PDB file of N, CA and C and ligand atoms in Angstrom:
ATOM      1  N   MET A   1      -7.534   7.873  -6.649  1.00 91.00           N
ATOM      2  CA  MET A   1      -9.166   7.801  -5.876  1.00 91.00           C
ATOM      3  C   MET A   1      -9.821   6.189  -5.224  1.00 91.00           C
ATOM      4  N   THR A   2      -9.785   5.369  -6.036  1.00 93.00           N
ATOM      5  CA  THR A   2     -10.047   4.136  -5.452  1.00 93.00           C
ATOM      6  C   THR A   2      -8.826   3.680  -5.091  1.00 93.00           C
ATOM      7  N   HIS A   3      -7.975   3.591  -4.625  1.00 97.00           N
ATOM      8  CA  HIS A   3      -7.097   2.814  -3.705  1.00 97.00           C
ATOM      9  C   HIS A   3      -6.899   3.886  -2.400  1.00 97.00           C
ATOM     10  N   ALA A   4      -6.385   4.990  -2.849  1.00 98.00           N
ATOM     11  CA  ALA A   4      -5.698   5.747  -1.956  1.00 98.00           C
ATOM     12  C   ALA A   4      -6.973   6.693  -1.012  1.00 98.00           C
ATOM     13  N   PHE A   5      -7.899   6.897  -1.500  1.00 97.00           N
ATOM     14  CA  PHE A   5      -8.652   8.066  -0.607  1.00 97.00           C
ATOM     15  C   PHE A   5      -9.739   7.181  -0.167  1.00 97.00           C
ATOM     16  N   ARG A   6      -9.762   5.625  -0.612  1.00 96.00           N
ATOM     17  CA  ARG A   6     -11.111   4.917  -0.070  1.00 96.00           C
ATOM     18  C   ARG A   6     -11.269   4.912   1.545  1.00 96.00           C
ATOM     19  N   GLY A   7     -12.730   5.194   1.700  1.00 96.00           N
ATOM     20  CA  GLY A   7     -12.631   5.363   2.863  1.00 96.00           C
ATOM     21  C   GLY A   7     -12.134   6.856   3.258  1.00 96.00           C
ATOM     22  N   ARG A   8     -11.567   7.784   2.652  1.00 97.00           N
ATOM     23  CA  ARG A   8     -11.448   8.907   3.453  1.00 97.00           C
ATOM     24  C   ARG A   8     -12.699  10.273   2.153  1.00 97.00           C
ATOM     25  N   SER A   9     -12.443  10.794   3.143  1.00 96.00           N
ATOM     26  CA  SER A   9     -13.637  12.596   2.562  1.00 96.00           C
ATOM     27  C   SER A   9     -12.520  13.390   2.023  1.00 96.00           C
ATOM     28  N   ALA A  10     -11.223  13.315   2.447  1.00 96.00           N
ATOM     29  CA  ALA A  10     -10.880  14.556   1.190  1.00 96.00           C
ATOM     30  C   ALA A  10      -8.843  13.957   1.473  1.00 96.00           C
ATOM     31  N   GLY A  11      -8.426  14.513   0.006  1.00 97.00           N
ATOM     32  CA  GLY A  11      -6.958  13.848   0.245  1.00 97.00           C
ATOM     33  C   GLY A  11      -6.269  14.781  -0.478  1.00 97.00           C
ATOM     34  N   THR A  12      -4.892  14.319  -0.975  1.00 98.00           N
ATOM     35  CA  THR A  12      -4.147  15.601  -1.470  1.00 98.00           C
ATOM     36  C   THR A  12      -3.346  14.473  -2.569  1.00 98.00           C
ATOM     37  N   LEU A  13      -3.397  15.186  -3.913  1.00 98.00           N
ATOM     38  CA  LEU A  13      -2.429  14.260  -4.441  1.00 98.00           C
ATOM     39  C   LEU A  13      -1.360  15.336  -5.139  1.00 98.00           C
ATOM     40  N   THR A  14       0.123  14.906  -5.244  1.00 98.00           N
ATOM     41  CA  THR A  14       0.721  16.070  -5.691  1.00 98.00           C
ATOM     42  C   THR A  14       1.385  15.643  -6.766  1.00 98.00           C
ATOM     43  N   VAL A  15       1.368  16.555  -7.798  1.00 98.00           N
ATOM     44  CA  VAL A  15       2.535  16.242  -9.057  1.00 98.00           C
ATOM     45  C   VAL A  15       3.330  17.123  -9.219  1.00 98.00           C
ATOM     46  N   ALA A  16       4.364  16.409  -9.448  1.00 98.00           N
ATOM     47  CA  ALA A  16       5.833  17.612  -9.533  1.00 98.00           C
ATOM     48  C   ALA A  16       6.812  16.746 -10.710  1.00 98.00           C
ATOM     49  N   ALA A  17       7.712  17.965 -11.195  1.00 98.00           N
ATOM     50  CA  ALA A  17       8.409  17.777 -12.842  1.00 98.00           C
ATOM     51  C   ALA A  17       9.534  18.216 -11.888  1.00 98.00           C
ATOM     52  N   THR A  18      10.657  17.949 -12.443  1.00 98.00           N
ATOM     53  CA  THR A  18      12.069  18.264 -12.450  1.00 98.00           C
ATOM     54  C   THR A  18      13.055  17.661 -13.737  1.00 98.00           C
ATOM     55  N   LEU A  19      13.579  18.670 -13.965  1.00 97.00           N
ATOM     56  CA  LEU A  19      14.397  18.976 -15.143  1.00 97.00           C
ATOM     57  C   LEU A  19      15.422  18.267 -14.883  1.00 97.00           C
ATOM     58  N   GLN A  20      16.143  17.219 -15.126  1.00 93.00           N
ATOM     59  CA  GLN A  20      17.886  16.956 -14.768  1.00 93.00           C
ATOM     60  C   GLN A  20      18.778  16.230 -16.358  1.00 93.00           C
ATOM     61  N   SER A  21      19.285  17.431 -16.290  1.00 92.00           N
ATOM     62  CA  SER A  21      19.774  17.694 -17.978  1.00 92.00           C
ATOM     63  C   SER A  21      18.925  16.861 -19.054  1.00 92.00           C
ATOM     64  N   ASP A  22      19.567  15.058 -19.300  1.00 94.00           N
ATOM     65  CA  ASP A  22      18.404  14.396 -20.669  1.00 94.00           C
ATOM     66  C   ASP A  22      17.419  14.233 -20.219  1.00 94.00           C
ATOM     67  N   TRP A  23      16.992  13.861 -18.851  1.00 97.00           N
ATOM     68  CA  TRP A  23      16.046  13.496 -17.772  1.00 97.00           C
ATOM     69  C   TRP A  23      14.565  14.468 -17.079  1.00 97.00           C
ATOM     70  N   VAL A  24      13.644  13.780 -17.118  1.00 98.00           N
ATOM     71  CA  VAL A  24      13.072  14.218 -16.476  1.00 98.00           C
ATOM     72  C   VAL A  24      12.263  13.583 -15.752  1.00 98.00           C
ATOM     73  N   GLU A  25      12.329  13.795 -14.182  1.00 98.00           N
ATOM     74  CA  GLU A  25      11.315  13.292 -13.292  1.00 98.00           C
ATOM     75  C   GLU A  25      10.236  13.431 -12.806  1.00 98.00           C
ATOM     76  N   ILE A  26       9.495  12.376 -12.852  1.00 98.00           N
ATOM     77  CA  ILE A  26       8.042  12.926 -12.269  1.00 98.00           C
ATOM     78  C   ILE A  26       7.394  12.826 -11.394  1.00 98.00           C
ATOM     79  N   THR A  27       7.042  13.082 -10.596  1.00 98.00           N
ATOM     80  CA  THR A  27       6.603  12.454  -9.016  1.00 98.00           C
ATOM     81  C   THR A  27       4.842  12.219  -8.772  1.00 98.00           C
ATOM     82  N   PHE A  28       4.481  11.456  -8.245  1.00 98.00           N
ATOM     83  CA  PHE A  28       2.823  11.368  -8.283  1.00 98.00           C
ATOM     84  C   PHE A  28       2.863  11.236  -6.981  1.00 98.00           C
ATOM     85  N   ALA A  29       2.547  12.109  -6.211  1.00 98.00           N
ATOM     86  CA  ALA A  29       2.215  11.696  -4.594  1.00 98.00           C
ATOM     87  C   ALA A  29       1.120  11.776  -4.009  1.00 98.00           C
ATOM     88  N   ASP A  30       0.393  10.748  -3.376  1.00 98.00           N
ATOM     89  CA  ASP A  30      -0.699  11.220  -2.618  1.00 98.00           C
ATOM     90  C   ASP A  30      -0.549  10.637  -1.141  1.00 98.00           C
ATOM     91  N   ASP A  31      -1.855  11.189  -0.392  1.00 98.00           N
ATOM     92  CA  ASP A  31      -1.233  10.935   1.446  1.00 98.00           C
ATOM     93  C   ASP A  31      -2.458  10.214   1.593  1.00 98.00           C
ATOM     94  N   GLY A  32      -2.400   9.541   1.201  1.00 98.00           N
ATOM     95  CA  GLY A  32      -3.708   8.443   1.458  1.00 98.00           C
ATOM     96  C   GLY A  32      -3.229   6.991   2.383  1.00 98.00           C
ATOM     97  N   ASN A  33      -4.227   5.633   1.799  1.00 98.00           N
ATOM     98  CA  ASN A  33      -4.176   4.531   2.696  1.00 98.00           C
ATOM     99  C   ASN A  33      -2.733   4.576   2.698  1.00 98.00           C
ATOM    100  N   GLY A  34      -1.859   4.196   1.469  1.00 98.00           N
ATOM    101  CA  GLY A  34      -0.560   3.302   1.152  1.00 98.00           C
ATOM    102  C   GLY A  34      -0.710   1.677   1.108  1.00 98.00           C
ATOM    103  N   MET A  35       0.277   1.564   1.193  1.00 98.00           N
ATOM    104  CA  MET A  35       0.083  -0.096   0.896  1.00 98.00           C
ATOM    105  C   MET A  35       1.008  -0.680   1.924  1.00 98.00           C
ATOM    106  N   ASP A  36       0.691  -1.783   2.242  1.00 98.00           N
ATOM    107  CA  ASP A  36       1.920  -3.397   3.294  1.00 98.00           C
ATOM    108  C   ASP A  36       2.747  -3.313   1.963  1.00 98.00           C
ATOM    109  N   SER A  37       3.704  -4.166   2.713  1.00 97.00           N
ATOM    110  CA  SER A  37       4.791  -4.355   2.483  1.00 97.00           C
ATOM    111  C   SER A  37       4.522  -5.923   0.919  1.00 97.00           C
ATOM    112  N   THR A  38       3.395  -6.802   1.230  1.00 97.00           N
ATOM    113  CA  THR A  38       3.037  -7.709   0.751  1.00 97.00           C
ATOM    114  C   THR A  38       2.213  -7.310  -0.794  1.00 97.00           C
ATOM    115  N   VAL A  39       1.626  -6.120  -0.611  1.00 98.00           N
ATOM    116  CA  VAL A  39       0.790  -5.355  -1.463  1.00 98.00           C
ATOM    117  C   VAL A  39       1.863  -4.658  -2.257  1.00 98.00           C
ATOM    118  N   LEU A  40       2.720  -3.749  -1.594  1.00 98.00           N
ATOM    119  CA  LEU A  40       3.652  -3.292  -2.436  1.00 98.00           C
ATOM    120  C   LEU A  40       4.701  -4.027  -3.326  1.00 98.00           C
ATOM    121  N   GLY A  41       4.594  -5.081  -2.904  1.00 97.00           N
ATOM    122  CA  GLY A  41       5.586  -6.207  -3.645  1.00 97.00           C
ATOM    123  C   GLY A  41       4.981  -6.760  -4.644  1.00 97.00           C
ATOM    124  N   ARG A  42       3.861  -6.861  -5.098  1.00 98.00           N
ATOM    125  CA  ARG A  42       3.233  -7.289  -6.262  1.00 98.00           C
ATOM    126  C   ARG A  42       2.002  -6.239  -6.687  1.00 98.00           C
ATOM    127  N   ILE A  43       2.538  -5.402  -7.155  1.00 98.00           N
ATOM    128  CA  ILE A  43       1.403  -4.217  -7.927  1.00 98.00           C
ATOM    129  C   ILE A  43       2.049  -4.552  -8.879  1.00 98.00           C
ATOM    130  N   PHE A  44       2.616  -4.540  -9.448  1.00 98.00           N
ATOM    131  CA  PHE A  44       3.100  -4.674 -10.862  1.00 98.00           C
ATOM    132  C   PHE A  44       2.898  -5.661 -11.597  1.00 98.00           C
ATOM    133  N   GLU A  45       2.917  -6.574 -11.181  1.00 98.00           N
ATOM    134  CA  GLU A  45       2.040  -7.898 -11.553  1.00 98.00           C
ATOM    135  C   GLU A  45       0.877  -7.780 -12.313  1.00 98.00           C
ATOM    136  N   PRO A  46       0.991  -7.886 -13.740  1.00 98.00           N
ATOM    137  CA  PRO A  46      -0.112  -8.188 -14.270  1.00 98.00           C
ATOM    138  C   PRO A  46      -1.305  -9.191 -13.753  1.00 98.00           C
ATOM    139  N   PHE A  47      -2.745  -8.434 -13.451  1.00 97.00           N
ATOM    140  CA  PHE A  47      -3.768  -9.075 -13.108  1.00 97.00           C
ATOM    141  C   PHE A  47      -3.883  -9.389 -11.188  1.00 97.00           C
ATOM    142  N   TYR A  48      -2.590  -8.618 -10.676  1.00 97.00           N
ATOM    143  CA  TYR A  48      -3.130  -8.580  -9.343  1.00 97.00           C
ATOM    144  C   TYR A  48      -3.447  -7.291  -8.772  1.00 97.00           C
ATOM    145  N   THR A  49      -4.669  -7.353  -7.740  1.00 97.00           N
ATOM    146  CA  THR A  49      -5.737  -6.500  -7.565  1.00 97.00           C
ATOM    147  C   THR A  49      -6.325  -6.744  -6.174  1.00 97.00           C
ATOM    148  N   THR A  50      -6.047  -5.642  -5.659  1.00 97.00           N
ATOM    149  CA  THR A  50      -7.177  -5.795  -4.427  1.00 97.00           C
ATOM    150  C   THR A  50      -8.219  -5.751  -4.174  1.00 97.00           C
ATOM    151  N   ARG A  51      -8.601  -5.424  -5.457  1.00 94.00           N
ATOM    152  CA  ARG A  51      -9.987  -4.826  -5.703  1.00 94.00           C
ATOM    153  C   ARG A  51     -10.421  -6.132  -6.920  1.00 94.00           C
ATOM    154  N   PHE A  52     -10.095  -7.187  -6.534  1.00 92.00           N
ATOM    155  CA  PHE A  52     -11.020  -8.325  -7.424  1.00 92.00           C
ATOM    156  C   PHE A  52     -12.453  -8.224  -7.450  1.00 92.00           C
ATOM    157  N   GLY A  53     -12.979  -8.695  -8.450  1.00 91.00           N
ATOM    158  CA  GLY A  53     -14.679  -8.529  -8.459  1.00 91.00           C
ATOM    159  C   GLY A  53     -15.222  -7.286  -7.968  1.00 91.00           C
ATOM    160  N   GLN A  54     -14.242  -6.428  -7.412  1.00 91.00           N
ATOM    161  CA  GLN A  54     -14.555  -5.079  -7.075  1.00 91.00           C
ATOM    162  C   GLN A  54     -14.042  -3.817  -8.128  1.00 91.00           C
ATOM    163  N   GLY A  55     -14.554  -4.046  -9.441  1.00 89.00           N
ATOM    164  CA  GLY A  55     -13.500  -3.177 -10.326  1.00 89.00           C
ATOM    165  C   GLY A  55     -12.573  -3.121 -10.723  1.00 89.00           C
ATOM    166  N   GLY A  56     -11.571  -4.145 -10.400  1.00 92.00           N
ATOM    167  CA  GLY A  56     -10.016  -4.076 -10.399  1.00 92.00           C
ATOM    168  C   GLY A  56     -10.005  -5.048 -11.006  1.00 92.00           C
ATOM    169  N   SER A  57      -9.396  -4.911 -12.457  1.00 95.00           N
ATOM    170  CA  SER A  57      -8.274  -6.082 -13.317  1.00 95.00           C
ATOM    171  C   SER A  57      -6.977  -6.253 -13.177  1.00 95.00           C
ATOM    172  N   GLY A  58      -6.387  -5.030 -12.233  1.00 97.00           N
ATOM    173  CA  GLY A  58      -5.052  -5.670 -11.857  1.00 97.00           C
ATOM    174  C   GLY A  58      -4.071  -5.122 -12.989  1.00 97.00           C
ATOM    175  N   LEU A  59      -4.198  -4.453 -14.050  1.00 98.00           N
ATOM    176  CA  LEU A  59      -3.398  -4.478 -15.135  1.00 98.00           C
ATOM    177  C   LEU A  59      -3.423  -2.775 -15.291  1.00 98.00           C
ATOM    178  N   GLY A  60      -3.593  -1.677 -14.444  1.00 97.00           N
ATOM    179  CA  GLY A  60      -3.165  -0.551 -14.442  1.00 97.00           C
ATOM    180  C   GLY A  60      -1.677  -0.424 -14.499  1.00 97.00           C
ATOM    181  N   LEU A  61      -1.180  -1.305 -12.845  1.00 98.00           N
ATOM    182  CA  LEU A  61       0.221  -0.507 -13.129  1.00 98.00           C
ATOM    183  C   LEU A  61       0.965  -1.792 -13.779  1.00 98.00           C
ATOM    184  N   SER A  62       0.688  -2.900 -14.028  1.00 98.00           N
ATOM    185  CA  SER A  62       1.435  -3.244 -15.305  1.00 98.00           C
ATOM    186  C   SER A  62       1.702  -2.585 -16.462  1.00 98.00           C
ATOM    187  N   ILE A  63       0.532  -2.194 -16.664  1.00 98.00           N
ATOM    188  CA  ILE A  63       0.732  -1.611 -18.576  1.00 98.00           C
ATOM    189  C   ILE A  63       1.345  -0.296 -18.161  1.00 98.00           C
ATOM    190  N   SER A  64       0.964   0.408 -17.106  1.00 97.00           N
ATOM    191  CA  SER A  64       2.245   1.622 -16.609  1.00 97.00           C
ATOM    192  C   SER A  64       3.586   1.247 -16.914  1.00 97.00           C
ATOM    193  N   LEU A  65       3.750   0.310 -15.671  1.00 98.00           N
ATOM    194  CA  LEU A  65       5.564  -0.278 -15.733  1.00 98.00           C
ATOM    195  C   LEU A  65       5.901  -0.229 -17.473  1.00 98.00           C
ATOM    196  N   ASN A  66       5.002  -1.001 -18.250  1.00 97.00           N
ATOM    197  CA  ASN A  66       5.803  -1.538 -19.462  1.00 97.00           C
ATOM    198  C   ASN A  66       5.865  -0.594 -20.637  1.00 97.00           C
ATOM    199  N   LEU A  67       4.859   0.521 -20.394  1.00 96.00           N
ATOM    200  CA  LEU A  67       4.720   1.655 -21.503  1.00 96.00           C
ATOM    201  C   LEU A  67       5.892   2.539 -20.852  1.00 96.00           C
ATOM    202  N   VAL A  68       6.514   2.513 -19.229  1.00 97.00           N
ATOM    203  CA  VAL A  68       7.410   3.845 -18.694  1.00 97.00           C
ATOM    204  C   VAL A  68       8.867   3.226 -18.985  1.00 97.00           C
ATOM    205  N   THR A  69       8.890   2.080 -18.754  1.00 96.00           N
ATOM    206  CA  THR A  69      10.250   1.061 -19.243  1.00 96.00           C
ATOM    207  C   THR A  69      10.271   0.778 -20.884  1.00 96.00           C
ATOM    208  N   GLY A  70       9.246   0.339 -21.723  1.00 93.00           N
ATOM    209  CA  GLY A  70       9.966  -0.073 -22.931  1.00 93.00           C
ATOM    210  C   GLY A  70       9.639   1.172 -23.210  1.00 93.00           C
ATOM    211  N   VAL A  71       8.419   1.701 -24.234  1.00 92.00           N
ATOM    212  CA  VAL A  71       7.939   2.976 -24.907  1.00 92.00           C
ATOM    213  C   VAL A  71       8.625   3.818 -24.332  1.00 92.00           C
ATOM    214  N   LEU A  72       8.519   4.000 -23.402  1.00 95.00           N
ATOM    215  CA  LEU A  72       9.645   5.797 -23.264  1.00 95.00           C
ATOM    216  C   LEU A  72      10.970   6.028 -22.833  1.00 95.00           C
ATOM    217  N   GLY A  73      11.420   4.034 -22.349  1.00 95.00           N
ATOM    218  CA  GLY A  73      12.773   4.210 -22.010  1.00 95.00           C
ATOM    219  C   GLY A  73      13.037   4.835 -20.637  1.00 95.00           C
ATOM    220  N   GLY A  74      12.053   4.768 -19.776  1.00 97.00           N
ATOM    221  CA  GLY A  74      12.128   5.206 -18.180  1.00 97.00           C
ATOM    222  C   GLY A  74      12.248   4.228 -17.048  1.00 97.00           C
ATOM    223  N   SER A  75      12.319   4.650 -16.162  1.00 98.00           N
ATOM    224  CA  SER A  75      11.993   3.705 -14.775  1.00 98.00           C
ATOM    225  C   SER A  75      10.759   4.615 -13.840  1.00 98.00           C
ATOM    226  N   LEU A  76      10.188   3.290 -13.378  1.00 98.00           N
ATOM    227  CA  LEU A  76       8.793   3.720 -12.507  1.00 98.00           C
ATOM    228  C   LEU A  76       9.352   2.892 -11.046  1.00 98.00           C
ATOM    229  N   GLN A  77       9.606   3.872 -10.226  1.00 98.00           N
ATOM    230  CA  GLN A  77       9.273   2.994  -8.687  1.00 98.00           C
ATOM    231  C   GLN A  77       8.516   3.823  -7.828  1.00 98.00           C
ATOM    232  N   VAL A  78       8.086   3.223  -6.608  1.00 98.00           N
ATOM    233  CA  VAL A  78       7.126   3.630  -5.637  1.00 98.00           C
ATOM    234  C   VAL A  78       7.708   2.871  -4.372  1.00 98.00           C
ATOM    235  N   ALA A  79       6.992   3.761  -3.424  1.00 98.00           N
ATOM    236  CA  ALA A  79       7.361   4.315  -2.090  1.00 98.00           C
ATOM    237  C   ALA A  79       6.155   4.207  -1.486  1.00 98.00           C
ATOM    238  N   SER A  80       5.487   3.511  -0.493  1.00 98.00           N
ATOM    239  CA  SER A  80       4.670   3.355   0.054  1.00 98.00           C
ATOM    240  C   SER A  80       4.679   2.845   1.484  1.00 98.00           C
ATOM    241  N   GLU A  81       3.829   3.262   2.836  1.00 97.00           N
ATOM    242  CA  GLU A  81       3.438   2.767   3.600  1.00 97.00           C
ATOM    243  C   GLU A  81       2.153   2.831   4.161  1.00 97.00           C
ATOM    244  N   PRO A  82       2.049   1.704   4.890  1.00 98.00           N
ATOM    245  CA  PRO A  82       0.041   1.647   5.379  1.00 98.00           C
ATOM    246  C   PRO A  82      -0.194   3.070   5.762  1.00 98.00           C
ATOM    247  N   GLY A  83      -0.919   3.832   5.679  1.00 97.00           N
ATOM    248  CA  GLY A  83      -1.208   5.074   6.519  1.00 97.00           C
ATOM    249  C   GLY A  83      -0.616   6.370   5.820  1.00 97.00           C
ATOM    250  N   ARG A  84       0.556   6.251   5.138  1.00 97.00           N
ATOM    251  CA  ARG A  84       1.203   7.513   4.800  1.00 97.00           C
ATOM    252  C   ARG A  84       1.272   7.692   3.329  1.00 97.00           C
ATOM    253  N   GLY A  85      -0.052   7.161   2.729  1.00 98.00           N
ATOM    254  CA  GLY A  85       0.384   7.236   1.488  1.00 98.00           C
ATOM    255  C   GLY A  85       1.063   6.879   0.432  1.00 98.00           C
ATOM    256  N   SER A  86       1.085   7.151  -0.475  1.00 98.00           N
ATOM    257  CA  SER A  86       2.100   6.294  -2.143  1.00 98.00           C
ATOM    258  C   SER A  86       3.007   7.259  -3.096  1.00 98.00           C
ATOM    259  N   ARG A  87       3.992   6.919  -3.335  1.00 98.00           N
ATOM    260  CA  ARG A  87       4.702   8.345  -4.158  1.00 98.00           C
ATOM    261  C   ARG A  87       5.178   7.504  -5.170  1.00 98.00           C
ATOM    262  N   PHE A  88       4.902   7.756  -6.698  1.00 98.00           N
ATOM    263  CA  PHE A  88       5.299   7.190  -7.811  1.00 98.00           C
ATOM    264  C   PHE A  88       5.991   7.559  -8.210  1.00 98.00           C
ATOM    265  N   THR A  89       7.450   7.199  -8.355  1.00 98.00           N
ATOM    266  CA  THR A  89       8.728   8.157  -9.436  1.00 98.00           C
ATOM    267  C   THR A  89       8.529   7.661 -10.666  1.00 98.00           C
ATOM    268  N   LEU A  90       8.512   8.429 -11.419  1.00 98.00           N
ATOM    269  CA  LEU A  90       8.869   8.509 -13.123  1.00 98.00           C
ATOM    270  C   LEU A  90      10.118   8.691 -13.425  1.00 98.00           C
ATOM    271  N   ARG A  91      11.479   8.615 -14.049  1.00 98.00           N
ATOM    272  CA  ARG A  91      12.232   9.083 -14.857  1.00 98.00           C
ATOM    273  C   ARG A  91      12.241   8.441 -15.956  1.00 98.00           C
ATOM    274  N   LEU A  92      12.165   9.699 -17.379  1.00 97.00           N
ATOM    275  CA  LEU A  92      11.718   9.814 -18.481  1.00 97.00           C
ATOM    276  C   LEU A  92      13.263  10.341 -19.017  1.00 97.00           C
ATOM    277  N   PRO A  93      13.706   9.637 -20.168  1.00 97.00           N
ATOM    278  CA  PRO A  93      14.549  10.408 -21.230  1.00 97.00           C
ATOM    279  C   PRO A  93      13.982  11.684 -21.683  1.00 97.00           C
ATOM    280  N   LEU A  94      14.044  12.615 -22.100  1.00 95.00           N
ATOM    281  CA  LEU A  94      13.579  14.003 -22.850  1.00 95.00           C
ATOM    282  C   LEU A  94      13.492  13.113 -24.274  1.00 95.00           C
ATOM    283  N   GLN A  95      14.297  12.546 -24.703  1.00 93.00           N
ATOM    284  CA  GLN A  95      14.157  11.970 -25.871  1.00 93.00           C
ATOM    285  C   GLN A  95      14.140  10.219 -26.013  1.00 93.00           C
ATOM    286  N   ALA A  96      12.871   9.500 -26.045  1.00 89.00           N
ATOM    287  CA  ALA A  96      12.072   8.081 -26.151  1.00 89.00           C
ATOM    288  C   ALA A  96      12.841   7.327 -27.224  1.00 89.00           C
ATOM    289  N   PRO A  97      13.450   6.402 -26.644  1.00 90.00           N
ATOM    290  CA  PRO A  97      14.200   5.217 -27.475  1.00 90.00           C
ATOM    291  C   PRO A  97      13.431   5.154 -29.039  1.00 90.00           C
ATOM    292  N   SER A  98      14.116   5.165 -30.152  1.00 83.00           N
ATOM    293  CA  SER A  98      13.361   5.381 -31.475  1.00 83.00           C
ATOM    294  C   SER A  98      13.171   3.999 -31.489  1.00 83.00           C
ATOM    295  N   SER A  99      13.545   2.984 -31.128  1.00 70.00           N
ATOM    296  CA  SER A  99      12.602   1.626 -31.459  1.00 70.00           C
ATOM    297  C   SER A  99      12.745   0.420 -29.728  1.00 70.00           C
ATOM    298  N   VAL A 100      11.834  -0.039 -29.661  1.00 60.00           N
ATOM    299  CA  VAL A 100      11.986  -0.749 -28.623  1.00 60.00           C
ATOM    300  C   VAL A 100      11.443  -2.406 -28.815  1.00 60.00           C
ATOM    301  N   THR A 101      11.999  -3.170 -27.876  1.00 63.00           N
ATOM    302  CA  THR A 101      11.782  -4.528 -28.352  1.00 63.00           C
ATOM    303  C   THR A 101      10.735  -4.640 -27.509  1.00 63.00           C
ATOM    304  N   VAL A 102      10.149  -5.505 -27.745  1.00 61.00           N
ATOM    305  CA  VAL A 102       8.463  -5.930 -26.786  1.00 61.00           C
ATOM    306  C   VAL A 102       8.651  -7.603 -26.081  1.00 61.00           C
TER     307      VAL A 102
HETATM  308  N1  LIG B   1      -2.063   4.871  -4.749  1.00 53.86           N
HETATM  309  C1  LIG B   1      -2.082   4.340  -4.768  1.00 53.86           C
HETATM  310  N2  LIG B   1      -2.207   3.452  -2.948  1.00 53.86           N
HETATM  311  C2  LIG B   1      -2.645   2.237  -2.564  1.00 53.86           C
HETATM  312  N3  LIG B   1      -2.829   1.219  -2.855  1.00 53.86           N
HETATM  313  C3  LIG B   1      -2.809   1.436  -4.676  1.00 53.86           C
HETATM  314  C4  LIG B   1      -2.074   2.854  -5.094  1.00 53.86           C
HETATM  315  N4  LIG B   1      -2.421   2.431  -6.703  1.00 53.86           N
HETATM  316  C5  LIG B   1      -2.255   1.182  -6.834  1.00 53.86           C
HETATM  317  N5  LIG B   1      -2.706   0.188  -5.607  1.00 53.86           N
HETATM  318  C6  LIG B   1      -2.445  -1.180  -5.174  1.00 53.86           C
HETATM  319  O1  LIG B   1      -2.214  -1.923  -6.367  1.00 53.86           O
HETATM  320  C7  LIG B   1      -2.942  -2.730  -6.946  1.00 53.86           C
HETATM  321  C8  LIG B   1      -2.348  -3.048  -8.282  1.00 53.86           C
HETATM  322  O2  LIG B   1      -3.242  -1.517  -9.028  1.00 53.86           O
HETATM  323  P1  LIG B   1      -3.424  -1.350 -10.805  1.00 53.86           P
HETATM  324  O3  LIG B   1      -3.821  -0.200 -10.738  1.00 53.86           O
HETATM  325  O4  LIG B   1      -2.366  -2.588 -10.887  1.00 53.86           O
HETATM  326  O5  LIG B   1      -4.635  -1.944 -10.685  1.00 53.86           O
HETATM  327  P2  LIG B   1      -6.207  -1.866  -9.964  1.00 53.86           P
HETATM  328  O6  LIG B   1      -6.444  -0.516  -9.722  1.00 53.86           O
HETATM  329  O7  LIG B   1      -6.728  -3.209  -9.068  1.00 53.86           O
HETATM  330  O8  LIG B   1      -7.206  -2.765 -11.389  1.00 53.86           O
HETATM  331  P3  LIG B   1      -6.780  -1.677 -12.079  1.00 53.86           P
HETATM  332  O9  LIG B   1      -6.102  -0.509 -12.731  1.00 53.86           O
HETATM  333  O10 LIG B   1      -6.640  -2.658 -13.549  1.00 53.86           O
HETATM  334  O11 LIG B   1      -8.358  -1.387 -12.459  1.00 53.86           O
HETATM  335  C9  LIG B   1      -4.476  -2.053  -6.345  1.00 53.86           C
HETATM  336  O12 LIG B   1      -5.137  -3.140  -6.332  1.00 53.86           O
HETATM  337  C10 LIG B   1      -3.872  -1.538  -5.260  1.00 53.86           C
HETATM  338  O13 LIG B   1      -3.749  -2.497  -4.039  1.00 53.86           O
HETATM  339 MG1  LIG B   2      -5.657   0.999 -11.055  1.00 53.86          MG
END
């Protein structure tokens, strides 16, 4: 809502999950504003936000990446283009690792 649909009155979020033997792939896609390549290249950096001073801390996606790759033992990728929305793809093992090194 904050990023994808800023300045828009409507939009669609799509959540889908697919089971692939020992993995599940979860996609979370919006058809909103999207991101240019400069923003896209930095979104997982801690404290990187395009909403500085307007409520953004820049920690949301950094924490998400750490949780997905660390605690859950999976991967997180994003594809986006300006004006064409964003798609986040999580690949998670059905069995999370029993211990993680932080
Ligand atoms: N669905 C999206 N559509 C367009 N841009 C996005 C989307 N999700 C994230 N972004 C961009 O990625 C940047 C980093 O996201 P992140 O969640 O880390 O920080 P934030 O949302 O700005 O602040 P916080 O989540 O800490 O409140 C955002 O500032 C925004 O520019
Ligand atoms: Mg956020």
